[in-house]
N, CA, C and O atoms as a MOPAC input file, in Angstrom:
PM7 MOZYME 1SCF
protein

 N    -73.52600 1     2.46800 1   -38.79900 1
 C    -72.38100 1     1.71100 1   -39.18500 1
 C    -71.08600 1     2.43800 1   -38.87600 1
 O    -70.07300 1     1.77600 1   -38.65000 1
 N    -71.05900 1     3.83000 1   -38.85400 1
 C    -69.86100 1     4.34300 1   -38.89000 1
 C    -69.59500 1     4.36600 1   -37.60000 1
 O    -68.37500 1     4.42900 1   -37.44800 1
 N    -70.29400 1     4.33800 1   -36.37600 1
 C    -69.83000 1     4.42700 1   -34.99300 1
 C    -69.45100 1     2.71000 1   -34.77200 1
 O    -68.82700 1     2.65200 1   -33.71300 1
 N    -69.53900 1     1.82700 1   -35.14600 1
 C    -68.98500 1     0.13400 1   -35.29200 1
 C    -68.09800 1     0.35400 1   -35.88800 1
 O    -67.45800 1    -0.68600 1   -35.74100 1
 N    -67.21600 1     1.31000 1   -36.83800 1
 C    -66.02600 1     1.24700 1   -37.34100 1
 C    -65.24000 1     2.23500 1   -36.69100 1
 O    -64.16800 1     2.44900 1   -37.25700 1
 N    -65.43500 1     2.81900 1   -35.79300 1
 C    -64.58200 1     3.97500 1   -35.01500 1
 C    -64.45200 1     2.95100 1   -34.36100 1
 O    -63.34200 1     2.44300 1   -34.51900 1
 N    -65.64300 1     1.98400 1   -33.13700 1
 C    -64.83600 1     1.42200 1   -31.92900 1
 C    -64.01800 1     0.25400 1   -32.62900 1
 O    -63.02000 1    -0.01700 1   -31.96100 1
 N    -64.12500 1    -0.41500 1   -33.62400 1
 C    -63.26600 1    -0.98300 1   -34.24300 1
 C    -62.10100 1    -0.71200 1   -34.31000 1
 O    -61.29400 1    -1.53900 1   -33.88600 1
 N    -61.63300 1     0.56500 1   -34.87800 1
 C    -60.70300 1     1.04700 1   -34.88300 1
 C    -60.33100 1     1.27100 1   -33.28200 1
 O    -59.30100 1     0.64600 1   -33.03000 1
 N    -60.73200 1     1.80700 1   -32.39000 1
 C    -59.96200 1     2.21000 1   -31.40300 1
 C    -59.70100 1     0.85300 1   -30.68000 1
 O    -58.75400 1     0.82700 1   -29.89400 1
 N    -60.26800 1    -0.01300 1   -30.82100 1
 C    -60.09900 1    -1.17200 1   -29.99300 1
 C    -59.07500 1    -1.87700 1   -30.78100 1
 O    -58.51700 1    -2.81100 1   -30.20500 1
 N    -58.65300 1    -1.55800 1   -32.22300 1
 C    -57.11200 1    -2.23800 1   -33.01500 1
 C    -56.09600 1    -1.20800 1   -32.20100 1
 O    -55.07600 1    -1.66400 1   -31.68600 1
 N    -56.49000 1     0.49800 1   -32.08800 1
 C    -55.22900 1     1.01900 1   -31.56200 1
 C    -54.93200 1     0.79600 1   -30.70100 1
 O    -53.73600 1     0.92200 1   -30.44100 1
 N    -56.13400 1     0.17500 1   -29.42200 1
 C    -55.58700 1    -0.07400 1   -27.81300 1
 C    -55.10000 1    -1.52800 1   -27.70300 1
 O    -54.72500 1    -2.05800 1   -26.65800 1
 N    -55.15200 1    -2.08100 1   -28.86600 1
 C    -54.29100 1    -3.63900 1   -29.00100 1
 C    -53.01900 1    -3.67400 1   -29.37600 1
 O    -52.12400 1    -4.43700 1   -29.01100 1
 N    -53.00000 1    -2.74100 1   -30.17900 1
 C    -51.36500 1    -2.18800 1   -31.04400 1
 C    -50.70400 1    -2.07500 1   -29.54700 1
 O    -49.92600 1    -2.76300 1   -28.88600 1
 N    -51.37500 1    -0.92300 1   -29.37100 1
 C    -50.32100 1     0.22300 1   -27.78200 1
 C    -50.35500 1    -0.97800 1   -26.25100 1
 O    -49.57600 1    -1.05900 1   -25.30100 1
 N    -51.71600 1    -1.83200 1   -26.61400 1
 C    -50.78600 1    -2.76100 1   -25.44100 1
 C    -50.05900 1    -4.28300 1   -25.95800 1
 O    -49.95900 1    -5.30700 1   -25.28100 1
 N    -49.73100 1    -4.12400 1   -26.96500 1
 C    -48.68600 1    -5.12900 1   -27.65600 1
 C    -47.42800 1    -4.48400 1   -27.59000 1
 O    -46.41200 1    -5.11300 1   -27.29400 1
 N    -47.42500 1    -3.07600 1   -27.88600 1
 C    -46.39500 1    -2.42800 1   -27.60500 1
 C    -45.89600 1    -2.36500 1   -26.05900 1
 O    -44.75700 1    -2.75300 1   -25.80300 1
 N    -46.67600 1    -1.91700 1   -25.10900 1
 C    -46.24900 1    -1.91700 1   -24.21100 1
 C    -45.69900 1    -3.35900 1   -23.44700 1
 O    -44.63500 1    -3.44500 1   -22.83300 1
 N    -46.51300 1    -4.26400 1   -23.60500 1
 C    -46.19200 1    -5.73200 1   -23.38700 1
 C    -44.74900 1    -5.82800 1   -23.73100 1
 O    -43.95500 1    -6.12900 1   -22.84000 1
 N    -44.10600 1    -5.47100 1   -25.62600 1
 C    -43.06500 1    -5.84300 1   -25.80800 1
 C    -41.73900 1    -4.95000 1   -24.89900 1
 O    -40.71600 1    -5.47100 1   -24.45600 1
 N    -42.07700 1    -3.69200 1   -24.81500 1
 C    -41.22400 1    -3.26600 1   -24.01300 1
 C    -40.94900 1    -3.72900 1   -22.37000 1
 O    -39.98400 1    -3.62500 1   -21.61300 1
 N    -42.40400 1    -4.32600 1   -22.24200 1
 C    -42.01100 1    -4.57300 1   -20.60400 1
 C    -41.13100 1    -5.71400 1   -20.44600 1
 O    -40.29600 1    -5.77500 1   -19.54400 1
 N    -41.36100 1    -6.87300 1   -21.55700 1
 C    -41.09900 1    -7.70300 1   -21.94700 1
 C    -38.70900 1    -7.51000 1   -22.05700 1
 O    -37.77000 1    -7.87200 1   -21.34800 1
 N    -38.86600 1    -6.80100 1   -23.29100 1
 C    -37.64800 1    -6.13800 1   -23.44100 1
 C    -36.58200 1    -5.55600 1   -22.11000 1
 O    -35.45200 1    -5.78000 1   -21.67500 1
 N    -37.57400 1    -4.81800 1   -21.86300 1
 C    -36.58300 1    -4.14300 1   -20.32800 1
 C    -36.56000 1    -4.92300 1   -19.30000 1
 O    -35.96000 1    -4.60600 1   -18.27200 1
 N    -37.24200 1    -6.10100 1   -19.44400 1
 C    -37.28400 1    -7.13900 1   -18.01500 1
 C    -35.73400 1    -7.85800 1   -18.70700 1
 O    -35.41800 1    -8.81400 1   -17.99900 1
 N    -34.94400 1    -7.69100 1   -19.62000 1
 C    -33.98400 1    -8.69500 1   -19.96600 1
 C    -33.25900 1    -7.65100 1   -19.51000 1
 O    -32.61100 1    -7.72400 1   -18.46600 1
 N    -33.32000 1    -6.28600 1   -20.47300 1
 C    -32.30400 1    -5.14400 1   -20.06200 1
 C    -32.03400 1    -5.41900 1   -18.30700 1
 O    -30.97700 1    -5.88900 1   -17.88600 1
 N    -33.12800 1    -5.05400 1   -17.46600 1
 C    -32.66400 1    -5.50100 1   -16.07700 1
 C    -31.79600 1    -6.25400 1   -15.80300 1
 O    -30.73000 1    -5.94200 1   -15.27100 1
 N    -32.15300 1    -7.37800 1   -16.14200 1
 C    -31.08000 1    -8.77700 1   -15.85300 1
 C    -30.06500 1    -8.83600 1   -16.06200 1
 O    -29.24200 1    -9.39100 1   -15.33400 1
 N    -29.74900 1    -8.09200 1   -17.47700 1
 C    -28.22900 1    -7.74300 1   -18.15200 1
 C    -27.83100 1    -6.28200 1   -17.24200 1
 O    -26.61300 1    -6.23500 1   -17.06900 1
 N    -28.35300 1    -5.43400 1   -16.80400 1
 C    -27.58900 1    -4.39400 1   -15.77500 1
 C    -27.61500 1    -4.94600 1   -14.76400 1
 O    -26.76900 1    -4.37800 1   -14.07400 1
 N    -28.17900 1    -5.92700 1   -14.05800 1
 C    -28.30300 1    -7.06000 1   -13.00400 1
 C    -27.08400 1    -7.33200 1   -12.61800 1
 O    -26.44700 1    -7.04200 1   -11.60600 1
 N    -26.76200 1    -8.14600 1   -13.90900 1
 C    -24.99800 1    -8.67100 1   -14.04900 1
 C    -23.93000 1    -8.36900 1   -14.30300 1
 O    -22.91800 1    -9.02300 1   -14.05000 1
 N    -24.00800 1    -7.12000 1   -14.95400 1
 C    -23.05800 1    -6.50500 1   -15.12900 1
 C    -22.88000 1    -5.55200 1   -13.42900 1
 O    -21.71900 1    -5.16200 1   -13.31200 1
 N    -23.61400 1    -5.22900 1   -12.42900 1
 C    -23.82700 1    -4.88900 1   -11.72400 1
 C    -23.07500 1    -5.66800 1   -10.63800 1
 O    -22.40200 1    -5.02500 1    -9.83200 1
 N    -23.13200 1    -6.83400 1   -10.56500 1
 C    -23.00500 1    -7.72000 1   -10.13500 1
 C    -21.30000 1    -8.08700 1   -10.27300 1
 O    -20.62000 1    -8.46500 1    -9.31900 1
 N    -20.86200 1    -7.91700 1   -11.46200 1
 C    -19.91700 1    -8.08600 1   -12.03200 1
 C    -18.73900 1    -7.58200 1   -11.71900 1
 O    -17.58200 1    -7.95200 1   -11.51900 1
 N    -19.74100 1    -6.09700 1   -11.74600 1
 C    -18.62700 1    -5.07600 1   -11.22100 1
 C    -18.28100 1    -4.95800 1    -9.49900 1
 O    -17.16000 1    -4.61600 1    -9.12500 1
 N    -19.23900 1    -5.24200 1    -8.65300 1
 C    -19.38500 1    -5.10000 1    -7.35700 1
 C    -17.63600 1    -6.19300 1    -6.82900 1
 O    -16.65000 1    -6.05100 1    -6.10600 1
 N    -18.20600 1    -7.17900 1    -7.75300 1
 C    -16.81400 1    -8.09900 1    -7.58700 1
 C    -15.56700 1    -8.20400 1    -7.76500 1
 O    -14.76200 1    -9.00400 1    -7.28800 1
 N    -15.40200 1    -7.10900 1    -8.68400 1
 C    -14.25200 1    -6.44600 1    -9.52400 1
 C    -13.96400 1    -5.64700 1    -8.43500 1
 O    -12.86000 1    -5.61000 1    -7.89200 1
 N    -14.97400 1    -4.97900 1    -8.09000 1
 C    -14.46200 1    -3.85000 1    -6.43700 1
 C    -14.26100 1    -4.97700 1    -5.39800 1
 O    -13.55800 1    -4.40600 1    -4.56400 1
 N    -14.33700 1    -5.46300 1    -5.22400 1
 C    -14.34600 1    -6.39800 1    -4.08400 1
 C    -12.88900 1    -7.19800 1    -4.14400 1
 O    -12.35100 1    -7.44300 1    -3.06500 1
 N    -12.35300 1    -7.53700 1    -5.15600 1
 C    -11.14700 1    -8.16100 1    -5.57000 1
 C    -10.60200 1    -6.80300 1    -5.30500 1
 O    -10.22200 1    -6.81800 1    -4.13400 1
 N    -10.36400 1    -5.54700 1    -5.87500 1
 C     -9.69900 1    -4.61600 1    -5.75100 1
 C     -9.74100 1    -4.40400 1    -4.74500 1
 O     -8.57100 1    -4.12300 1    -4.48600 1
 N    -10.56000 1    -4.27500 1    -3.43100 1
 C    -10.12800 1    -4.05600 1    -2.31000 1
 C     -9.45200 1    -4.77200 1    -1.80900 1
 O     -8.25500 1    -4.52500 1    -1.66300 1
 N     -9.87700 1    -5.60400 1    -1.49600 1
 C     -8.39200 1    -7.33700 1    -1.03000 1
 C     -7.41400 1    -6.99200 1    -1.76900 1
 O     -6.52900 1    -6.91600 1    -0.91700 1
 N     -6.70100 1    -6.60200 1    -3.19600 1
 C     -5.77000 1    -6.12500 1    -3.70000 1
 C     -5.24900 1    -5.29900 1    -2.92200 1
 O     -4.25000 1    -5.60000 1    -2.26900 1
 N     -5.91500 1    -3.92000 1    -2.83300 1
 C     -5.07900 1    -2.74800 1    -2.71500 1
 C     -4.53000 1    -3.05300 1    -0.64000 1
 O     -3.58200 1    -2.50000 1    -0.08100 1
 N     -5.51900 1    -4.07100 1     0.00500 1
 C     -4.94300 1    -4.38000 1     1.28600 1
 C     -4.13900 1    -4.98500 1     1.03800 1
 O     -3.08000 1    -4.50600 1     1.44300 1
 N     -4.01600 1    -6.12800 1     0.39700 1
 C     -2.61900 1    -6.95200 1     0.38900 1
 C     -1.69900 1    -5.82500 1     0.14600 1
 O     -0.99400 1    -5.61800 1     1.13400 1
 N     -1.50500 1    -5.13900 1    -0.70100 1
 C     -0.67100 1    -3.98600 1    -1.19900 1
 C      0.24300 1    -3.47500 1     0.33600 1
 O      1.33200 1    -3.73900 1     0.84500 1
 N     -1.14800 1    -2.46200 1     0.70800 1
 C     -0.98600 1    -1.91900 1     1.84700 1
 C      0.31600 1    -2.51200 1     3.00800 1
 O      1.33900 1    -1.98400 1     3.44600 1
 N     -0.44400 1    -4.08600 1     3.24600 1
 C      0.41200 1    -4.78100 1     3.81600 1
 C      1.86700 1    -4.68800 1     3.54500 1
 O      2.68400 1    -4.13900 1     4.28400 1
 N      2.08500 1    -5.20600 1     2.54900 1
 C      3.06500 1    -5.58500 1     1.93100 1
 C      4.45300 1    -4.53700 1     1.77900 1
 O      5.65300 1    -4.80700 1     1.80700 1
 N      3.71900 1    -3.21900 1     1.60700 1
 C      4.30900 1    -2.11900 1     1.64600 1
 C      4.54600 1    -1.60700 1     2.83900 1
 O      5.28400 1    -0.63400 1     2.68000 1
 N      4.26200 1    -1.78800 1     4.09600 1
 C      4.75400 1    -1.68500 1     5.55200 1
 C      5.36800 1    -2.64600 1     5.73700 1
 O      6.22000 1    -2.44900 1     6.60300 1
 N      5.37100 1    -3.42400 1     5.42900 1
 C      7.03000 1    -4.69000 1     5.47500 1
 C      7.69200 1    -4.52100 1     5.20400 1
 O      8.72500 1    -4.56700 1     5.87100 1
 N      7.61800 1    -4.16400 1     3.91900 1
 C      8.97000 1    -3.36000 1     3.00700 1
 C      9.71800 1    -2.31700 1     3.61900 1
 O     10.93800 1    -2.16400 1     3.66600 1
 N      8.54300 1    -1.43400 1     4.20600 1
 C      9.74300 1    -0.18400 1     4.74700 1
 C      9.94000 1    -0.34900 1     5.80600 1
 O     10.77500 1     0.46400 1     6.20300 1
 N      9.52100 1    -1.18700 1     6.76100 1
 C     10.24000 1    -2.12800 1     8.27700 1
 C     11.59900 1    -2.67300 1     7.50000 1
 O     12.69300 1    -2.78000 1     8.05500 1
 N     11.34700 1    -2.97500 1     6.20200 1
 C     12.30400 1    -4.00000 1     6.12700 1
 C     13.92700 1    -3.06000 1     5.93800 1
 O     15.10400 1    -3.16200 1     6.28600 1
 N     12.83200 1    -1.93600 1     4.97800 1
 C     13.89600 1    -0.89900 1     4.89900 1
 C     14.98900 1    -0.11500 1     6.01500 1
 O     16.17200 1     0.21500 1     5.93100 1
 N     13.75700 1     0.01400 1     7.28000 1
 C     14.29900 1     0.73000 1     8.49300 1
 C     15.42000 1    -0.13600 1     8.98400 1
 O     16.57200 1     0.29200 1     8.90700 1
 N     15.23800 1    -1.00400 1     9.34800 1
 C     15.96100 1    -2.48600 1     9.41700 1
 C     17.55100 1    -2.91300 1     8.64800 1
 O     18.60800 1    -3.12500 1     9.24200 1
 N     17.32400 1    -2.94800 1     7.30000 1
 C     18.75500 1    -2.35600 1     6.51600 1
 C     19.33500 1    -1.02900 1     6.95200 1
 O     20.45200 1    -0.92200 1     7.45800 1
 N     18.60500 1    -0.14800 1     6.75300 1
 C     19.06700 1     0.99500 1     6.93400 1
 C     20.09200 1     0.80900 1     8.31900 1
 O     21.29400 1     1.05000 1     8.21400 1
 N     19.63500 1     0.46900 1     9.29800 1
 C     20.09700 1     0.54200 1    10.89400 1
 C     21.53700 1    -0.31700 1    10.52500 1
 O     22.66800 1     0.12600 1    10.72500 1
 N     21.24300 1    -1.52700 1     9.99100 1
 C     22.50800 1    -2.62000 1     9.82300 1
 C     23.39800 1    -2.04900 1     9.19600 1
 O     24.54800 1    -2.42200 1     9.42700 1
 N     23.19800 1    -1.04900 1     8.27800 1
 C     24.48700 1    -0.17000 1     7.57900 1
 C     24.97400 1     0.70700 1     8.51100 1
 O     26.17700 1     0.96100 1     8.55500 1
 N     23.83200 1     1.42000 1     9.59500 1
 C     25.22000 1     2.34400 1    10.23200 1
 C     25.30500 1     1.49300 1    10.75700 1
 O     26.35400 1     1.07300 1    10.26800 1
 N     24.88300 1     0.44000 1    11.79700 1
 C     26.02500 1    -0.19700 1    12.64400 1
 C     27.19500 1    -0.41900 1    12.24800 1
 O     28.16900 1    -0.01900 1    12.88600 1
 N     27.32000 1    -1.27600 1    10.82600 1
 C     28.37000 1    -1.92700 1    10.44200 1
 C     29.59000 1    -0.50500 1     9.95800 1
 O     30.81500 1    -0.56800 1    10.07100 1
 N     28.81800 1     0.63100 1     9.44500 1
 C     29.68500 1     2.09900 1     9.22700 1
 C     30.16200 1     2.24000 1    10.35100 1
 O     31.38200 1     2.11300 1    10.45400 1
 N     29.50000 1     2.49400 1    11.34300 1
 C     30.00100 1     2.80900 1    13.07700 1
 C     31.27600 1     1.84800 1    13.48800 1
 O     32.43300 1     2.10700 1    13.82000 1
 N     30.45600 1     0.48100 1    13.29700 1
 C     31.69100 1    -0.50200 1    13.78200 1
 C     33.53700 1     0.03000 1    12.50600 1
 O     34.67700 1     0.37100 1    12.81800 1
 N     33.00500 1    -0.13800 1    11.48200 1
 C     34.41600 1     0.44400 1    10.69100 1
 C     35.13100 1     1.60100 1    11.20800 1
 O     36.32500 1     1.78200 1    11.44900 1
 N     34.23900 1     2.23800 1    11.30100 1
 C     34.67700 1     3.82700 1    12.01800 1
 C     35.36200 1     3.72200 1    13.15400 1
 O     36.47000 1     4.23500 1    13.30400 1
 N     34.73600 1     3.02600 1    14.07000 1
 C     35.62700 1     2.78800 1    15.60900 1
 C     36.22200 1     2.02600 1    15.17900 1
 O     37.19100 1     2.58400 1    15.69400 1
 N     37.01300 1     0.52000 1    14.27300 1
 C     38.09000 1     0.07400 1    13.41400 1
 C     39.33800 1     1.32300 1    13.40800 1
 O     40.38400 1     1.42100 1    14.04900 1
 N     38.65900 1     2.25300 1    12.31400 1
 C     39.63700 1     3.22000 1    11.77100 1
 C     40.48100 1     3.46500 1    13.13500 1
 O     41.63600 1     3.20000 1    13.47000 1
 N     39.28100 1     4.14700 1    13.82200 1
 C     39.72100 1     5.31000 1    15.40800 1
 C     40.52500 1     4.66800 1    15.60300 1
 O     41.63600 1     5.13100 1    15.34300 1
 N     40.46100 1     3.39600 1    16.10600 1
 C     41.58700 1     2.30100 1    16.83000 1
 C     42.46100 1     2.54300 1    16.79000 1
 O     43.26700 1     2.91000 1    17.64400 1
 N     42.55600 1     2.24700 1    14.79500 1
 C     44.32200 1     2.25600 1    14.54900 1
 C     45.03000 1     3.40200 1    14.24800 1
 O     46.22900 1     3.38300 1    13.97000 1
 N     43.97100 1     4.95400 1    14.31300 1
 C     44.66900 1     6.27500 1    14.60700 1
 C     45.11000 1     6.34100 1    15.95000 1
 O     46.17400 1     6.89100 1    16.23200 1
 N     44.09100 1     5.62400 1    17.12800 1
 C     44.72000 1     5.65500 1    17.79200 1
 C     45.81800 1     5.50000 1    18.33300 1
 O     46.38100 1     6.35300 1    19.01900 1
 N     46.27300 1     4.29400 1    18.05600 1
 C     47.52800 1     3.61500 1    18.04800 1
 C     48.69900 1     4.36500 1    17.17500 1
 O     49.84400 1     4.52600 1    17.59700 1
 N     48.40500 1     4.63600 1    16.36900 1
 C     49.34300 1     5.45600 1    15.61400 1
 C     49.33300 1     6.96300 1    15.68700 1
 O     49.77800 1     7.65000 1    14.76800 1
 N     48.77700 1     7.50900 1    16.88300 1
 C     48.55700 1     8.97600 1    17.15000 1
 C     50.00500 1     9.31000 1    17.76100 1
 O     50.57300 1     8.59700 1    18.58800 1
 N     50.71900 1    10.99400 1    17.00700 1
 C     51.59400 1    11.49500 1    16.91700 1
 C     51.95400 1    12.18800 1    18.73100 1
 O     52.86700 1    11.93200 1    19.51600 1
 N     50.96600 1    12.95600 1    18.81400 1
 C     50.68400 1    13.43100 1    20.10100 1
 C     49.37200 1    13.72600 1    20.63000 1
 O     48.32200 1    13.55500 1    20.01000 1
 N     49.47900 1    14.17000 1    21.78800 1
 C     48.56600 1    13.80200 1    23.37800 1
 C     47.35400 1    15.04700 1    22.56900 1
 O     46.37300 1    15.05000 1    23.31200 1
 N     47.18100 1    15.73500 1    21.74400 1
 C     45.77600 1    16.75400 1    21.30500 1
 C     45.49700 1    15.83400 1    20.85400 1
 O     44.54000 1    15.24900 1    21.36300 1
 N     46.33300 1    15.07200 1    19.39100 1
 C     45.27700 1    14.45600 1    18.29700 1
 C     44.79600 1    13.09300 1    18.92800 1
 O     43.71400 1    12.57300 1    18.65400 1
 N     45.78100 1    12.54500 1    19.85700 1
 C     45.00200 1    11.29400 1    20.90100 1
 C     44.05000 1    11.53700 1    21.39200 1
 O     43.33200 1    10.59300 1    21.72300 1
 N     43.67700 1    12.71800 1    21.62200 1
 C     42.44500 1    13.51400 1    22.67600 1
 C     41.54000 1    13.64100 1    22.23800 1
 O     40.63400 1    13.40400 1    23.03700 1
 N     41.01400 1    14.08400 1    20.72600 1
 C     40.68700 1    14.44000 1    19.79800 1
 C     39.75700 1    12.93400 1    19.03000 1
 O     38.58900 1    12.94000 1    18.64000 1
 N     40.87400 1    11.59800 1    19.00200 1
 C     40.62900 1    10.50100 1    18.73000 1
 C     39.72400 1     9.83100 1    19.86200 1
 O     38.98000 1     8.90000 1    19.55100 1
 N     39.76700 1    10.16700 1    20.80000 1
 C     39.11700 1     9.35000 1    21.72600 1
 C     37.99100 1     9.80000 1    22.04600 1
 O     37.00800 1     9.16000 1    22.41800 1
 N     38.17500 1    11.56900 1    21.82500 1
 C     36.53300 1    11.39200 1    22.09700 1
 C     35.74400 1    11.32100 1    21.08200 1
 O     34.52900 1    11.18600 1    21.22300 1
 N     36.31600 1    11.39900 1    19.95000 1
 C     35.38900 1    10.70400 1    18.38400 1
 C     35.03200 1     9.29100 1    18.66700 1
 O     33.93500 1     8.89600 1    18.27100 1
 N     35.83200 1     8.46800 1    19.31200 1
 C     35.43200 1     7.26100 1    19.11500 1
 C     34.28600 1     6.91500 1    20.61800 1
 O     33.40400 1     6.13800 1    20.25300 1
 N     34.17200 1     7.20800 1    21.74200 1
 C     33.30900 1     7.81500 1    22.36800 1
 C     32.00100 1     7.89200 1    22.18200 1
 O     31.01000 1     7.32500 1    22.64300 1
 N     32.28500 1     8.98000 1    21.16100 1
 C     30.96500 1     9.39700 1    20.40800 1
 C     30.35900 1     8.36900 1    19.30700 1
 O     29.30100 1     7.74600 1    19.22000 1
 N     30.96300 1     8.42700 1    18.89400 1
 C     30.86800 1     6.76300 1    17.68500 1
 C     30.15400 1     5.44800 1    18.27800 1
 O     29.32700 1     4.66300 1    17.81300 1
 N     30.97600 1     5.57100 1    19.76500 1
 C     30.07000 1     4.15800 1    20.01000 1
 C     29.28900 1     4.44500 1    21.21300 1
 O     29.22700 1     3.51100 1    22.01200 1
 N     28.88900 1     5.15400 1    21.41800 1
 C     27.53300 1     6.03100 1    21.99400 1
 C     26.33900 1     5.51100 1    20.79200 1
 O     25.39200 1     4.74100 1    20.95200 1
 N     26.80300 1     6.28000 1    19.49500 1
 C     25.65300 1     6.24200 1    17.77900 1
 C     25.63100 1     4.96000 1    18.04900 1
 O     24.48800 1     4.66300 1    18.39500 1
 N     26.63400 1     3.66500 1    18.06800 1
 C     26.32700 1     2.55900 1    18.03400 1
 C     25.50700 1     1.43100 1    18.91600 1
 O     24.82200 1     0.46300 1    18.58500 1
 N     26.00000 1     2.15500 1    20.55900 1
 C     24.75900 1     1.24900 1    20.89000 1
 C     23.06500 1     1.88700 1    20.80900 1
 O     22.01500 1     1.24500 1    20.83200 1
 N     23.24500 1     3.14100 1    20.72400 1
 C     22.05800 1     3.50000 1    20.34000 1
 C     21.19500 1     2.84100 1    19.34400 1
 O     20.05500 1     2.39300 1    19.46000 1
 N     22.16300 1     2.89200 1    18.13200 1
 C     21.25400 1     2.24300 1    16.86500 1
 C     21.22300 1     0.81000 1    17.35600 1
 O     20.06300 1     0.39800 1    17.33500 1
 N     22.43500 1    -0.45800 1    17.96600 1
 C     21.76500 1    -1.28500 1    17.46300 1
 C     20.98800 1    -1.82000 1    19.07600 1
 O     20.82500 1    -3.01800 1    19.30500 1
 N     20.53100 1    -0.62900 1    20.17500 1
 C     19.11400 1    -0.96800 1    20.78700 1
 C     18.08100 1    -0.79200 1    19.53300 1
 O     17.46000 1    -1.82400 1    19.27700 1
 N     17.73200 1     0.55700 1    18.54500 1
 C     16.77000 1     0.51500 1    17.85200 1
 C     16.52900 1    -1.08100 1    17.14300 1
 O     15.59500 1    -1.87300 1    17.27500 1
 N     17.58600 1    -1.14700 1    16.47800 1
 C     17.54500 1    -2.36500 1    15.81900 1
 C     16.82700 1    -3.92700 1    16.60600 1
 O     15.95400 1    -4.68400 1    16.18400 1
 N     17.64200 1    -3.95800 1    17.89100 1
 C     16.85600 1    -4.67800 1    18.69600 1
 C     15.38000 1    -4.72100 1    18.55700 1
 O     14.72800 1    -5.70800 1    18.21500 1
 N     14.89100 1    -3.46600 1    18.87800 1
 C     13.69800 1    -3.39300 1    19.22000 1
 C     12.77400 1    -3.46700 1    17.81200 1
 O     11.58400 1    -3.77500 1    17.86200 1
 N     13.43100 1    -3.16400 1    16.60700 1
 C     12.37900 1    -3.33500 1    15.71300 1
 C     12.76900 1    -4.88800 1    14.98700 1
 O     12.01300 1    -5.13400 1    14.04800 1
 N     13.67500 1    -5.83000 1    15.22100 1
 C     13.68800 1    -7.16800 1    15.42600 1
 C     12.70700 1    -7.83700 1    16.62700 1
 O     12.44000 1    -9.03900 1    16.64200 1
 N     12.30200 1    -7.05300 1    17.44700 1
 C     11.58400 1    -7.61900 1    18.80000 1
 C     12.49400 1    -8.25400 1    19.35400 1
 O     12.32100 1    -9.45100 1    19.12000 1
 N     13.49900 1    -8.05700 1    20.05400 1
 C     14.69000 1    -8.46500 1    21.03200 1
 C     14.77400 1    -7.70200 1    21.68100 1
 O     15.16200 1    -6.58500 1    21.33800 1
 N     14.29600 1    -8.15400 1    23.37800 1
 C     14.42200 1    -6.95600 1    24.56500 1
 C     15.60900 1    -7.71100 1    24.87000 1
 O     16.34200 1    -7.36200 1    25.79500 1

């Protein structure tokens, strides 16, 4: 009788341990599904962030085209004032040094000017 109550017993513990194991396989087959999606979740979250940080990218080389671009239109328009000024020193120059002096500043001035506004041209795309 006592060897019918040992396999008894071992055949309740190997029912326990595969009820147990059942419930865990059971259990972690959901856990999967839920790191599945969250997995999933996140891949998309990166995926939006990349299209983000390109639009960015973009957006931020426009800006500083746009910047180079202002930038150029201020000296022109400084240059153009400047050869303004020269003009009317010129015209009102005392004697033949400081006339000399005036002309080749202004010279030089609009040398800077067509220089910059070819750059300008060219980063408008106007040959």
């Amino acid at each position: 009788m006592k060897s019918i109550t040992t396999n008894t017993i071992l055949q309740i513990v190997a029912l326990i341990f595969l009820i147990i194991i059942g419930y865990m396989t059971f259990n972690s087959g959901s856990n999967w599904k839920i790191i599945k999606s969250e997995l999933d979740n996140a891949r998309e979250e990166l995926k939006t962030s990349r299209d983000t940080l390109a639009i960015t990218k973009s957006n931020l080389r426009n800006s500083i085209k746009e910047l180079e671009k202002i930038n150029l239109q201020k000296d022109i328009i400084t240059r153009q004032r400047d050869s303004l000024l020269f003009d009317f020193k010129k015209k009102n120059a005392r004697d033949w040094e400081e006339l000399k002096a005036i002309k080749d500043t202004i010279i030089k001035n609009n040398q800077k000017l067509t220089e910059e506004k070819a750059v300008l041209d060219k980063l408008f795309g106007i040959e």
